[in-house]
């Protein structure tokens, strides 16, 4: 296949983002509370775990967002939700039977900074009472600059905040009106400065390309504004327009969106601008200052991928708390009930809220490792991975044939060792998809490669 053919496939293919394998859309109700209970109880004593807390509430519902969120004008739902989080944390700790060490805690959403300072204090107390959280534990929070104040900032500092993630998307007003998220450069800059003043060692910014009315000019102006306050990391994600799955996206007209070739130009523009500003590429969509931990991990082959994206956290267990929260164990994946009401009912009835998931077999684990290394390193040693999971290189002969046919000159193949020739992250998802046993040309494809 020529480079032109491969690029054409890049523009038209729809493949997962591979924050897990199998991707969460293939989870089923074959995994439930009893499975989660066994997996939690089996966590080794000397293994540090990661913790994710999902806060699904927002004051405003952005039109582009496909996450499980709900709007609220009052704090009453927050009070009840935090109480149930405390209960869920205590219940999981009873199953573990000890104060497990923790490598990282991440608050995601939704809008975590919708919580009041006393909410953060209660959750922090519950976590520290249940787990061994120390000075080396990374504490990260997704921050909405329009939903943060001095008291909340002080509360985050009291928790030991080390990293903050700020959504920007695009600063152009026409784009912001189309996506229902007004956010100025000035309030974003103030939030970054305030977070750093309170001890955040790392601030990362999330950008999105492919938004309605977005052009290379609006994106260039946005990145110029972002690099002026010098975040430690930046991520630029492709907007996935799936109005059948995320009904609020129906507010975004299809004809206002850039086409596939324009999306590729937007991404290439962002890459060049971030490189000129001194950032190095990490994986398929992250960028970091050369001295940042994420950049060093990518350089040294220590990069990992989880439900939040790229990370330096090597913890084999991720415990998810809250509605729709995802957990990962060596035995498999588990996801809490997505609807807040269903999750609350499970917590109130004294049971784990696991509603779906996937139990991994040796082949799943091998494919998961292959896909993770491709997504992180743009290369993988197939014979070595296969051997670790009791498989043989011959078990992937069909995949190797497809790669030669579909990606041609984009991939070097040497005795089963694969490497993207230009270390071009745009093709990493296409290469990873060749090892996805759940994909076919007819089913399972749902997210553009660019």
Coordinates of C-alpha atoms in Angstrom, one line a residue:
X1 CA 0.0 0.0 0.0
X2 CA 1.4 3.4 -0.9
X3 CA 1.6 6.3 1.5
X4 CA -1.2 8.0 -0.4
X5 CA -3.4 5.0 0.1
X6 CA -2.5 4.8 3.8
X7 CA -3.3 8.5 4.3
X8 CA -6.6 8.0 2.5
X9 CA -7.4 5.2 5.0
X10 CA -6.4 7.5 7.8
X11 CA -9.0 10.1 6.7
X12 CA -11.8 7.6 6.5
X13 CA -11.2 4.9 9.1
X14 CA -13.1 4.9 12.4
X15 CA -11.3 3.1 15.2
X16 CA -11.3 3.2 19.1
X17 CA -9.0 5.5 21.1
X18 CA -7.8 2.4 23.0
X19 CA -7.8 3.7 26.6
X20 CA -8.6 0.0 27.4
X21 CA -8.8 -3.3 25.6
X22 CA -11.4 -4.3 24.9
X23 CA -12.8 -0.8 24.5
X24 CA -15.6 -0.1 27.0
X25 CA -18.3 -0.3 24.3
X26 CA -17.7 -4.1 24.3
X27 CA -18.2 -4.5 28.0
X28 CA -21.2 -6.6 29.0
X29 CA -23.3 -7.6 32.0
X30 CA -21.4 -10.9 32.2
X31 CA -19.3 -9.1 34.8
X32 CA -21.1 -7.9 37.9
X33 CA -20.7 -7.1 41.6
X34 CA -19.6 -10.6 42.6
X35 CA -16.7 -10.5 40.1
X36 CA -15.7 -7.0 41.3
X37 CA -15.8 -8.2 44.9
X38 CA -13.5 -11.2 44.1
X39 CA -11.1 -9.0 42.1
X40 CA -10.9 -6.3 44.8
X41 CA -10.3 -8.9 47.6
X42 CA -7.5 -10.4 45.5
X43 CA -5.5 -7.1 45.2
X44 CA -1.9 -8.0 46.4
X45 CA -0.9 -6.4 49.7
X46 CA 2.2 -4.8 48.4
X47 CA 0.6 -3.4 45.2
X48 CA 0.0 0.4 45.0
X49 CA -3.4 1.2 43.4
X50 CA -4.7 4.1 41.5
X51 CA -8.0 5.7 42.4
X52 CA -10.5 7.5 40.1
X53 CA -13.5 9.5 41.4
X54 CA -16.2 10.4 38.9
X55 CA -18.1 13.6 39.6
X56 CA -20.9 13.7 37.0
X57 CA -22.4 17.1 37.7
X58 CA -22.1 20.3 35.7
X59 CA -23.6 23.8 36.0
X60 CA -23.7 23.9 32.2
X61 CA -23.8 21.0 29.7
X62 CA -21.4 21.5 26.9
X63 CA -22.8 20.5 23.5
X64 CA -19.7 18.7 22.3
X65 CA -19.4 16.5 25.4
X66 CA -20.2 12.7 25.2
X67 CA -19.3 12.0 28.9
X68 CA -21.9 10.8 31.4
X69 CA -22.9 14.1 33.0
X70 CA -25.9 15.8 34.4
X71 CA -26.8 19.5 35.0
X72 CA -27.6 20.9 38.4
X73 CA -28.4 24.4 39.6
X74 CA -28.3 23.5 43.3
X75 CA -25.9 21.7 45.6
X76 CA -28.5 19.3 47.0
X77 CA -27.6 16.4 44.6
X78 CA -23.9 17.0 45.4
X79 CA -24.5 16.5 49.2
X80 CA -26.2 13.2 48.6
X81 CA -23.6 12.1 46.0
X82 CA -20.6 12.8 48.3
X83 CA -22.3 10.8 51.1
X84 CA -22.6 7.8 48.8
X85 CA -19.0 8.2 47.7
X86 CA -18.0 7.9 51.3
X87 CA -20.0 4.8 51.7
X88 CA -18.6 3.2 48.5
X89 CA -15.1 4.0 49.5
X90 CA -15.6 2.3 52.9
X91 CA -17.3 -0.7 51.3
X92 CA -14.4 -1.3 48.9
X93 CA -11.9 -0.9 51.7
X94 CA -13.6 -3.6 53.8
X95 CA -13.2 -6.0 50.8
X96 CA -9.5 -5.2 50.6
X97 CA -9.1 -5.6 54.3
X98 CA -6.3 -3.1 54.8
X99 CA -5.2 0.4 54.0
X100 CA -3.8 -0.2 50.5
X101 CA -1.0 2.1 49.3
X102 CA -2.1 4.6 46.6
X103 CA 0.1 5.9 43.7
X104 CA -2.4 8.4 42.3
X105 CA -5.9 9.9 42.9
X106 CA -7.7 11.5 40.0
X107 CA -11.0 13.5 40.2
X108 CA -12.8 13.6 36.8
X109 CA -16.2 14.4 35.5
X110 CA -18.3 16.2 34.7
X111 CA -17.0 19.2 36.6
X112 CA -15.2 18.1 39.8
X113 CA -14.7 21.7 40.9
X114 CA -18.5 22.1 41.2
X115 CA -17.9 20.5 44.6
X116 CA -17.8 22.8 47.6
X117 CA -14.7 22.9 49.8
X118 CA -16.4 20.9 52.5
X119 CA -17.2 18.2 49.9
X120 CA -13.5 17.9 49.0
X121 CA -12.6 17.8 52.7
X122 CA -15.1 14.9 53.3
X123 CA -13.9 12.9 50.3
X124 CA -10.2 13.5 51.2
X125 CA -10.9 12.3 54.8
X126 CA -12.7 9.2 53.5
X127 CA -9.8 8.4 51.2
X128 CA -7.1 8.9 53.8
X129 CA -9.0 6.9 56.4
X130 CA -9.4 4.0 54.0
X131 CA -6.1 4.1 52.0
X132 CA -2.4 4.8 52.6
X133 CA -2.0 8.1 50.8
X134 CA 1.4 9.6 51.3
X135 CA 3.5 12.6 50.1
X136 CA 4.4 10.8 46.9
X137 CA 0.8 10.1 45.9
X138 CA -0.1 12.1 42.8
X139 CA -3.4 14.1 43.4
X140 CA -4.9 15.4 40.2
X141 CA -8.2 17.3 39.5
X142 CA -10.0 18.4 36.3
X143 CA -10.6 22.1 36.7
X144 CA -13.1 24.3 35.0
X145 CA -11.8 27.9 35.2
X146 CA -15.4 29.2 35.2
X147 CA -16.3 27.0 38.2
X148 CA -13.4 27.7 40.6
X149 CA -12.9 30.2 43.4
X150 CA -10.4 31.0 46.2
X151 CA -12.1 28.7 48.7
X152 CA -12.1 25.7 46.3
X153 CA -8.5 26.4 45.3
X154 CA -7.6 26.4 49.0
X155 CA -9.4 23.1 49.5
X156 CA -7.5 21.5 46.6
X157 CA -4.3 22.7 48.1
X158 CA -5.2 21.2 51.5
X159 CA -5.8 17.8 49.7
X160 CA -2.2 17.9 48.4
X161 CA -3.0 18.8 44.8
X162 CA 0.0 18.0 42.5
X163 CA -1.6 18.2 39.1
X164 CA -4.5 20.0 37.4
X165 CA -6.1 19.5 34.0
X166 CA -7.9 22.4 32.4
X167 CA -10.3 22.1 29.5
X168 CA -9.8 24.8 26.9
X169 CA -11.2 23.3 23.6
X170 CA -10.9 26.6 21.6
X171 CA -10.9 30.2 22.7
X172 CA -12.6 31.5 19.6
X173 CA -16.0 33.0 20.6
X174 CA -17.9 31.6 17.6
X175 CA -16.6 28.1 18.3
X176 CA -17.4 28.5 22.0
X177 CA -21.0 29.6 21.3
X178 CA -21.5 26.6 19.0
X179 CA -20.3 24.2 21.7
X180 CA -22.1 25.9 24.6
X181 CA -18.9 26.6 26.6
X182 CA -17.9 30.3 27.0
X183 CA -14.5 30.6 28.7
X184 CA -12.1 33.5 28.3
X185 CA -8.3 33.5 28.0
X186 CA -8.2 35.8 31.1
X187 CA -10.1 33.6 33.5
X188 CA -8.1 30.5 32.3
X189 CA -4.8 32.3 32.8
X190 CA -5.9 33.4 36.3
X191 CA -6.8 29.8 37.1
X192 CA -3.5 28.4 36.0
X193 CA -1.6 31.0 38.1
X194 CA -3.7 30.4 41.1
X195 CA -3.2 26.6 40.9
X196 CA 0.5 27.0 40.6
X197 CA 0.5 29.4 43.6
X198 CA -1.1 26.6 45.6
X199 CA 1.5 24.0 44.8
X200 CA 0.3 22.3 41.6
X201 CA 3.6 21.0 40.1
X202 CA 2.0 20.2 36.7
X203 CA -0.7 21.9 34.8
X204 CA -2.0 20.4 31.6
X205 CA -4.4 21.8 29.0
X206 CA -6.9 19.9 26.9
X207 CA -7.6 21.2 23.4
X208 CA -10.0 19.8 20.8
X209 CA -9.8 19.9 17.0
X210 CA -12.6 19.3 14.6
X211 CA -15.1 21.5 16.4
X212 CA -17.8 23.5 14.7
X213 CA -16.6 26.6 12.8
X214 CA -13.0 25.8 13.9
X215 CA -10.3 26.9 11.4
X216 CA -6.5 26.8 11.4
X217 CA -6.7 30.5 12.4
X218 CA -8.9 30.0 15.5
X219 CA -6.7 27.0 16.5
X220 CA -3.5 28.9 16.0
X221 CA -4.8 31.8 18.1
X222 CA -5.9 29.4 20.8
X223 CA -2.5 27.7 21.0
X224 CA -0.7 31.0 21.0
X225 CA -2.8 32.0 24.0
X226 CA -2.3 28.6 25.7
X227 CA 1.5 28.6 25.3
X228 CA 1.7 32.1 26.7
X229 CA 0.8 30.7 30.2
X230 CA 3.2 27.8 29.5
X231 CA 1.3 24.6 30.7
X232 CA 3.6 21.7 31.5
X233 CA 1.5 19.4 29.2
X234 CA -1.0 19.8 26.4
X235 CA -3.4 17.3 24.8
X236 CA -5.3 17.8 21.6
X237 CA -8.2 15.4 21.0
X238 CA -10.2 14.9 17.9
X239 CA -13.9 15.8 18.4
X240 CA -16.1 12.7 17.8
X241 CA -19.5 13.7 16.5
X242 CA -21.8 10.9 17.6
X243 CA -25.2 12.6 18.1
X244 CA -27.0 9.2 18.2
X245 CA -25.0 8.3 21.3
X246 CA -24.7 11.8 22.8
X247 CA -28.0 13.6 22.2
X248 CA -26.8 17.0 23.2
X249 CA -24.5 16.9 20.1
X250 CA -27.6 17.2 18.0
X251 CA -27.3 21.0 18.8
X252 CA -24.2 21.0 16.6
X253 CA -25.1 21.1 12.9
X254 CA -23.2 18.6 10.8
X255 CA -22.4 21.2 8.2
X256 CA -20.5 23.4 10.7
X257 CA -17.9 20.7 11.3
X258 CA -14.6 20.5 9.4
X259 CA -14.3 17.6 7.0
X260 CA -11.7 14.7 7.3
X261 CA -9.0 16.5 5.3
X262 CA -9.5 19.7 7.3
X263 CA -9.3 17.8 10.5
X264 CA -6.0 16.4 9.5
X265 CA -4.8 19.9 8.7
X266 CA -5.9 21.1 12.1
X267 CA -4.1 18.4 13.9
X268 CA -0.9 18.9 11.8
X269 CA -1.1 22.7 12.6
X270 CA -1.4 22.0 16.3
X271 CA 1.5 19.7 16.3
X272 CA 3.7 22.2 14.5
X273 CA 2.7 25.1 16.8
X274 CA 3.3 23.1 20.0
X275 CA 6.7 21.9 18.6
X276 CA 7.7 25.5 17.9
X277 CA 6.7 26.4 21.5
X278 CA 9.1 23.8 22.8
X279 CA 6.8 20.8 23.5
X280 CA 7.7 17.3 22.5
X281 CA 5.1 14.8 21.2
X282 CA 4.0 12.0 23.6
X283 CA 1.9 9.2 22.2
X284 CA -0.8 10.0 19.7
X285 CA -2.2 13.3 21.1
X286 CA -0.2 14.5 24.1
X287 CA 2.7 17.0 24.2
X288 CA 4.9 17.9 27.1
X289 CA 7.9 20.0 28.0
X290 CA 11.1 18.0 27.6
X291 CA 11.7 18.0 31.4
X292 CA 8.2 16.8 32.2
X293 CA 7.7 13.3 33.7
X294 CA 5.5 12.3 30.8
X295 CA 8.1 13.3 28.2
X296 CA 10.8 11.5 30.0
X297 CA 8.6 8.4 30.4
X298 CA 7.9 8.3 26.7
X299 CA 11.6 8.7 25.9
X300 CA 12.5 5.8 28.3
X301 CA 9.7 3.4 27.3
X302 CA 7.8 3.9 30.7
X303 CA 4.6 5.3 29.2
X304 CA 1.3 3.7 30.0
X305 CA -2.3 4.2 28.9
X306 CA -5.5 4.0 31.1
X307 CA -9.0 5.3 31.0
X308 CA -7.8 8.9 31.5
X309 CA -5.3 8.7 28.6
X310 CA -1.5 8.7 28.9
X311 CA 0.2 8.3 32.3
X312 CA 3.4 7.5 34.1
X313 CA 1.4 5.5 36.7
X314 CA 2.3 1.8 36.4
X315 CA -0.3 0.7 39.0
X316 CA -1.9 -2.6 37.8
X317 CA -5.1 -1.8 39.7
X318 CA -7.4 1.2 39.2
X319 CA -10.3 1.5 41.6
X320 CA -13.2 3.6 40.2
X321 CA -15.7 5.3 42.5
X322 CA -19.0 7.0 41.5
X323 CA -21.5 6.7 38.7
X324 CA -20.1 5.2 35.5
X325 CA -16.6 5.0 37.0
X326 CA -14.3 2.4 35.5
X327 CA -12.1 0.0 37.4
X328 CA -9.2 -2.1 36.1
X329 CA -7.8 -5.3 37.6
X330 CA -5.4 -7.9 36.3
X331 CA -8.5 -10.2 36.0
X332 CA -10.5 -7.7 33.9
X333 CA -12.4 -4.4 33.7
X334 CA -15.5 -3.3 35.7
X335 CA -17.8 -0.3 35.2
X336 CA -20.3 1.1 37.7
X337 CA -23.8 1.7 36.7
X338 CA -23.8 4.7 34.4
X339 CA -27.0 6.4 35.6
X340 CA -26.6 8.2 38.9
X341 CA -29.9 6.9 40.1
X342 CA -28.9 3.3 39.4
X343 CA -25.5 3.8 41.1
X344 CA -27.1 5.4 44.1
X345 CA -29.6 2.5 44.4
X346 CA -26.8 0.0 44.5
X347 CA -24.9 1.9 47.1
X348 CA -28.0 2.4 49.3
X349 CA -28.8 -1.3 49.1
X350 CA -25.3 -2.2 50.4
X351 CA -23.8 -3.7 47.3
X352 CA -21.1 -2.8 44.7
X353 CA -22.5 -0.8 41.8
X354 CA -20.7 -2.8 39.1
X355 CA -23.1 -3.1 36.1
X356 CA -20.9 -4.3 33.3
X357 CA -17.3 -5.2 32.4
X358 CA -15.0 -7.8 30.8
X359 CA -13.1 -10.8 32.2
X360 CA -9.8 -11.0 30.5
X361 CA -8.4 -14.3 29.1
X362 CA -4.7 -14.8 28.1
X363 CA -5.3 -13.7 24.5
X364 CA -7.1 -10.5 25.7
X365 CA -4.1 -9.7 27.9
X366 CA -1.7 -10.2 25.0
X367 CA -3.8 -8.0 22.7
X368 CA -4.1 -5.4 25.4
X369 CA -0.3 -5.3 25.9
X370 CA 0.3 -5.2 22.1
X371 CA -2.1 -2.3 21.7
X372 CA -0.8 -0.4 24.7
X373 CA 2.8 -0.6 23.4
X374 CA 1.8 0.5 19.9
X375 CA -0.2 3.5 21.4
X376 CA 2.7 4.4 23.7
X377 CA 5.9 3.5 21.8
X378 CA 4.7 3.2 18.2
X379 CA 6.5 -0.2 18.2
X380 CA 6.0 -3.6 19.7
X381 CA 8.0 -6.8 20.0
X382 CA 5.3 -9.4 19.1
X383 CA 7.3 -12.5 19.8
X384 CA 8.2 -11.3 23.3
X385 CA 4.6 -10.3 24.1
X386 CA 3.2 -13.5 22.8
X387 CA 5.6 -15.6 24.9
X388 CA 4.7 -13.7 28.1
X389 CA 1.1 -14.7 27.6
X390 CA 1.6 -18.3 26.5
X391 CA 1.0 -17.6 22.8
X392 CA 3.1 -17.8 19.6
X393 CA 4.0 -15.3 16.9
X394 CA 2.1 -17.6 14.5
X395 CA -1.1 -16.8 16.4
X396 CA -0.9 -13.3 14.9
X397 CA -0.1 -14.3 11.3
X398 CA -3.5 -12.9 10.1
X399 CA -2.8 -9.5 11.7
X400 CA 0.7 -9.4 10.1
X401 CA -0.8 -10.0 6.7
X402 CA -3.4 -7.3 7.2
X403 CA -0.8 -4.8 8.3
X404 CA 1.3 -5.4 5.2
X405 CA -1.8 -4.9 3.1
X406 CA -3.4 -2.0 4.9
X407 CA -0.4 0.1 6.1
X408 CA 2.4 -0.9 3.7
X409 CA 5.4 1.5 4.0
X410 CA 4.1 3.0 7.2
X411 CA 5.2 0.0 9.3
X412 CA 8.5 -1.8 9.4
X413 CA 8.2 -5.5 10.2
X414 CA 11.3 -7.5 11.2
X415 CA 10.8 -11.0 12.6
X416 CA 7.5 -10.0 14.2
X417 CA 8.9 -6.8 15.6
X418 CA 6.8 -3.8 14.4
X419 CA 7.7 -0.2 14.2
X420 CA 5.9 2.8 12.7
X421 CA 8.5 4.0 10.2
X422 CA 8.1 7.8 10.9
X423 CA 7.0 7.3 14.5
X424 CA 3.8 9.0 13.2
X425 CA 1.2 8.9 15.9
X426 CA -1.6 9.5 13.4
X427 CA -1.2 5.9 12.2
X428 CA -0.8 4.3 15.7
X429 CA -4.5 3.8 16.1
X430 CA -4.8 2.1 12.7
X431 CA -1.9 -0.2 13.6
X432 CA -3.4 -1.0 17.0
X433 CA -6.8 -1.7 15.4
X434 CA -5.3 -4.6 13.4
X435 CA -4.9 -6.4 16.8
X436 CA -8.5 -5.7 17.9
X437 CA -10.4 -8.9 17.8
X438 CA -13.7 -7.1 18.2
X439 CA -13.4 -5.0 15.1
X440 CA -14.6 -5.9 11.6
X441 CA -15.3 -3.8 8.6
X442 CA -19.0 -3.9 9.4
X443 CA -19.2 -3.5 13.2
X444 CA -17.6 -1.8 16.1
X445 CA -16.1 1.3 14.5
X446 CA -17.1 4.5 16.1
X447 CA -14.4 7.1 16.3
X448 CA -12.4 8.7 13.5
X449 CA -8.7 8.0 13.4
X450 CA -8.0 11.7 13.0

